C-alpha positions as CSV (number, residue, x, y, z in Angstrom):
1,M,235.4,78.0,42.3
2,R,235.7,75.4,45.2
3,L,231.9,75.0,46.6
4,P,231.5,74.8,50.4
5,N,231.4,71.5,51.7
6,V,227.5,70.7,52.1
7,A,227.9,68.7,55.3
8,N,229.8,71.5,57.1
9,T,227.3,74.1,56.1
10,L,224.5,71.9,57.6
11,V,226.2,71.5,60.7
12,V,226.8,75.2,60.9
13,V,223.2,76.2,60.2
14,G,222.2,73.5,62.9
15,L,224.3,75.0,65.4
16,A,223.2,78.4,64.7
17,T,219.5,77.1,64.8
18,L,220.2,75.3,68.2
19,G,221.8,78.3,69.7
20,A,218.8,80.5,68.8
21,T,216.5,77.9,70.1
22,F,218.1,78.1,73.6
23,L,218.6,82.1,73.4
24,L,215.2,83.2,71.9
25,P,213.3,82.4,75.2
26,S,215.9,84.0,77.3
27,W,215.6,87.4,75.1
28,T,211.9,87.2,75.1
29,A,211.7,87.1,78.8
30,Q,214.1,90.0,79.0
31,R,211.9,91.9,76.6
32,V,208.7,91.2,78.5
33,A,210.3,92.1,81.8
34,R,211.6,95.4,80.4
35,V,208.0,96.4,79.0
36,E,206.3,95.7,82.2
37,D,208.8,97.2,84.5
38,R,208.4,100.3,82.4
39,A,204.7,100.1,82.5
40,F,204.8,100.0,86.3
41,Q,207.2,102.8,86.8
42,V,204.7,104.9,84.5
43,T,201.4,103.8,86.6
44,E,203.2,104.7,89.8
45,T,204.3,107.9,88.4
46,L,201.4,109.1,86.8
47,L,199.6,108.5,90.3
48,D,202.3,110.8,91.8
49,V,202.0,113.5,89.4
50,A,198.2,113.3,89.7
51,V,198.0,113.7,93.3
52,L,200.2,116.5,93.3
53,H,197.4,118.4,91.1
54,V,194.5,117.7,92.8
55,P,191.6,118.6,92.6
56,L,191.5,117.1,89.1
57,D,188.3,118.1,87.2
58,L,188.0,114.5,85.5
59,S,185.0,115.8,83.5
60,D,187.8,117.3,81.1
61,P,190.0,114.7,80.6
62,D,191.7,116.1,77.7
63,A,192.7,119.2,79.5
64,V,193.7,117.0,82.6
65,A,195.9,114.8,80.3
66,Q,197.7,117.7,78.5
67,S,198.2,119.6,81.6
68,L,199.9,116.6,83.4
69,A,201.8,115.5,80.2
70,A,205.2,117.4,80.5
71,E,205.8,116.5,84.3
72,L,204.8,112.7,83.6
73,R,207.5,112.5,80.6
74,R,210.1,114.5,82.6
75,R,209.7,112.1,85.5
76,C,209.8,108.9,83.3
77,A,212.8,110.3,81.6
78,A,214.6,110.9,84.9
79,L,214.0,107.3,85.7
80,G,215.9,106.4,82.5
81,Q,213.1,105.4,80.2
82,P,214.3,106.0,76.6
83,D,212.7,109.3,74.7
84,G,211.1,107.0,71.9
85,D,208.9,105.2,74.7
86,L,207.7,108.1,76.9
87,P,204.1,108.3,77.6
88,E,202.1,110.9,75.6
89,P,198.3,111.9,76.1
90,I,195.7,110.1,74.1
91,L,193.0,112.7,73.6
92,G,189.3,112.1,73.2
93,Q,189.0,109.3,75.7
94,P,186.4,109.5,78.5
95,L,189.2,109.7,81.2
96,P,192.5,111.0,81.4
97,T,194.6,108.6,79.0
98,F,198.2,108.3,78.2
99,G,200.1,105.7,75.9
100,N,203.4,104.5,75.0
101,K,204.6,101.9,72.6
102,H,202.8,98.7,74.3
103,Y,201.0,100.2,77.2
104,L,198.0,102.4,78.0
105,F,197.6,104.5,81.4
106,R,194.4,106.2,82.6
107,I,193.3,108.0,85.9
108,A,190.2,107.0,87.5
109,R,188.3,107.2,90.8
110,Q,188.0,104.6,93.1
111,P,184.0,103.7,93.6
112,E,184.8,103.1,97.2
113,P,188.2,103.2,99.0
114,V,189.7,99.9,100.5
115,R,191.2,101.5,103.5
116,R,190.0,105.0,104.2
117,P,191.9,106.9,107.0
118,D,189.6,108.7,109.5
119,D,190.6,112.1,108.3
120,W,189.4,111.2,104.9
121,D,186.2,113.0,103.8
122,P,184.5,110.9,101.2
123,L,182.1,114.0,100.6
124,R,184.9,116.2,99.3
125,R,186.4,113.9,96.7
126,R,186.7,110.1,95.8
127,P,190.3,108.9,95.8
128,L,192.2,108.4,92.6
129,E,193.4,105.4,91.0
130,V,195.8,105.0,88.0
131,Y,195.8,101.7,85.8
132,G,198.5,100.5,83.3
133,W,197.2,97.9,80.9
134,P,198.4,96.4,77.4
135,R,197.3,97.8,74.3
136,T,196.8,94.2,72.8
137,L,197.1,90.7,74.7
138,L,199.8,89.7,72.5
139,P,203.3,89.7,73.7
140,P,205.5,91.4,74.9
141,G,203.4,92.5,78.0
142,R,199.8,91.4,79.3
143,T,200.4,92.2,83.0
144,V,197.8,94.9,84.2
145,F,199.0,97.4,87.3
146,M,197.0,99.3,89.5
147,A,198.2,102.4,91.7
148,P,195.5,103.6,94.2
149,E,195.7,106.9,96.0
150,L,194.4,104.7,99.1
151,G,195.0,101.1,99.3
152,A,197.7,98.8,98.1
153,I,199.5,98.9,94.9
154,A,198.8,95.7,92.9
155,Y,199.2,93.9,89.7
156,T,197.3,90.9,88.0
157,R,198.3,88.6,85.3
158,N,195.3,89.4,83.5
159,L,194.6,85.9,82.4
160,G,190.5,86.2,83.1
161,A,189.6,89.7,82.6
162,E,191.6,90.0,79.4
163,Y,192.1,93.9,79.8
164,A,193.5,95.2,76.6
165,G,193.3,98.4,74.4
166,L,191.0,101.2,74.4
167,G,187.7,99.7,73.1
168,E,185.5,97.4,75.0
169,N,187.8,96.0,77.8
170,P,189.9,98.7,79.3
171,P,190.0,98.4,83.2
172,R,187.6,100.7,84.6
173,G,187.4,102.7,88.1
174,G,187.0,100.0,91.1
175,S,188.4,97.2,88.3
176,G,191.5,96.2,91.1
177,V,189.3,97.1,94.5
178,P,189.1,93.9,96.4
179,R,185.8,91.9,96.5
180,G,184.2,91.9,100.1
181,D,186.3,92.3,103.0
182,S,189.9,93.0,101.7
183,T,191.9,93.5,104.9
184,E,192.4,89.8,105.5
185,A,192.9,89.1,101.5
186,E,195.4,91.7,101.4
187,S,197.5,90.4,104.2
188,R,197.8,87.3,102.4
189,G,199.4,89.2,99.7
190,A,196.4,88.4,96.9
191,Y,193.0,89.0,96.5
192,R,190.1,88.7,94.0
193,A,188.3,91.9,92.5
194,A,185.2,91.7,90.5
195,V,185.6,92.3,86.9
196,P,183.1,95.4,86.0
197,G,180.3,94.2,83.9
198,S,180.9,90.8,84.1
199,A,180.2,87.8,86.4
200,K,183.8,86.8,86.2
201,D,186.6,88.2,88.9
202,E,190.3,88.6,88.5
203,R,193.4,87.5,91.1
204,W,195.3,90.5,92.1
205,I,198.8,90.2,93.5
206,V,199.5,92.9,96.0
207,L,203.2,94.8,95.9
208,H,203.1,97.0,98.7
209,P,200.7,96.0,101.4
210,D,202.1,98.4,104.0
211,R,202.1,101.5,101.8
212,P,200.9,104.8,103.4
213,P,198.0,106.6,102.1
214,H,199.4,108.1,98.7
215,R,198.3,111.8,98.8
216,R,199.0,115.3,99.9
């Protein structure tokens, strides 16, 4: 039996390795974009579903999560998300929480609206906001998304706050609310928000600065 030419084999292996070196970053970037795009879709969709069911009793988070789960999954499926990655309720959490393979999602209350319309009664209820954040700080996703009932949809690259998981460092209500005077900051397309319980702050980037109040 004739053995393969060692030199030719090494050339083939080298070319394959070189090709993988060029293709891997592109494949990784595409995967990150796909995971984060889905996370943004779920974040915005969960706000849509939550607003349709106000008032929500956030003192019973499991009941709220279970009541919204079917509609949330139906809408995400209609957006083309695969069945195996549709968000599921995560019970036993302090606020209504959902999760897919790489991201977590939570409904919270804004401690103080960024921009409150004249017809909004703060004594009636505080507006909702929804966060989507990664399960871990490892790839493929790291960006955190915020969709508020009042104010601008925004995201952060999560480089300072390092929001991740269900343990000690998930985003809390108000995590994405601009610090200080927000109107000018939002008009520039980015702002700083204080990290709850920390002396740090986090840079948020506005996605839809002119979006009208998102409520019924």
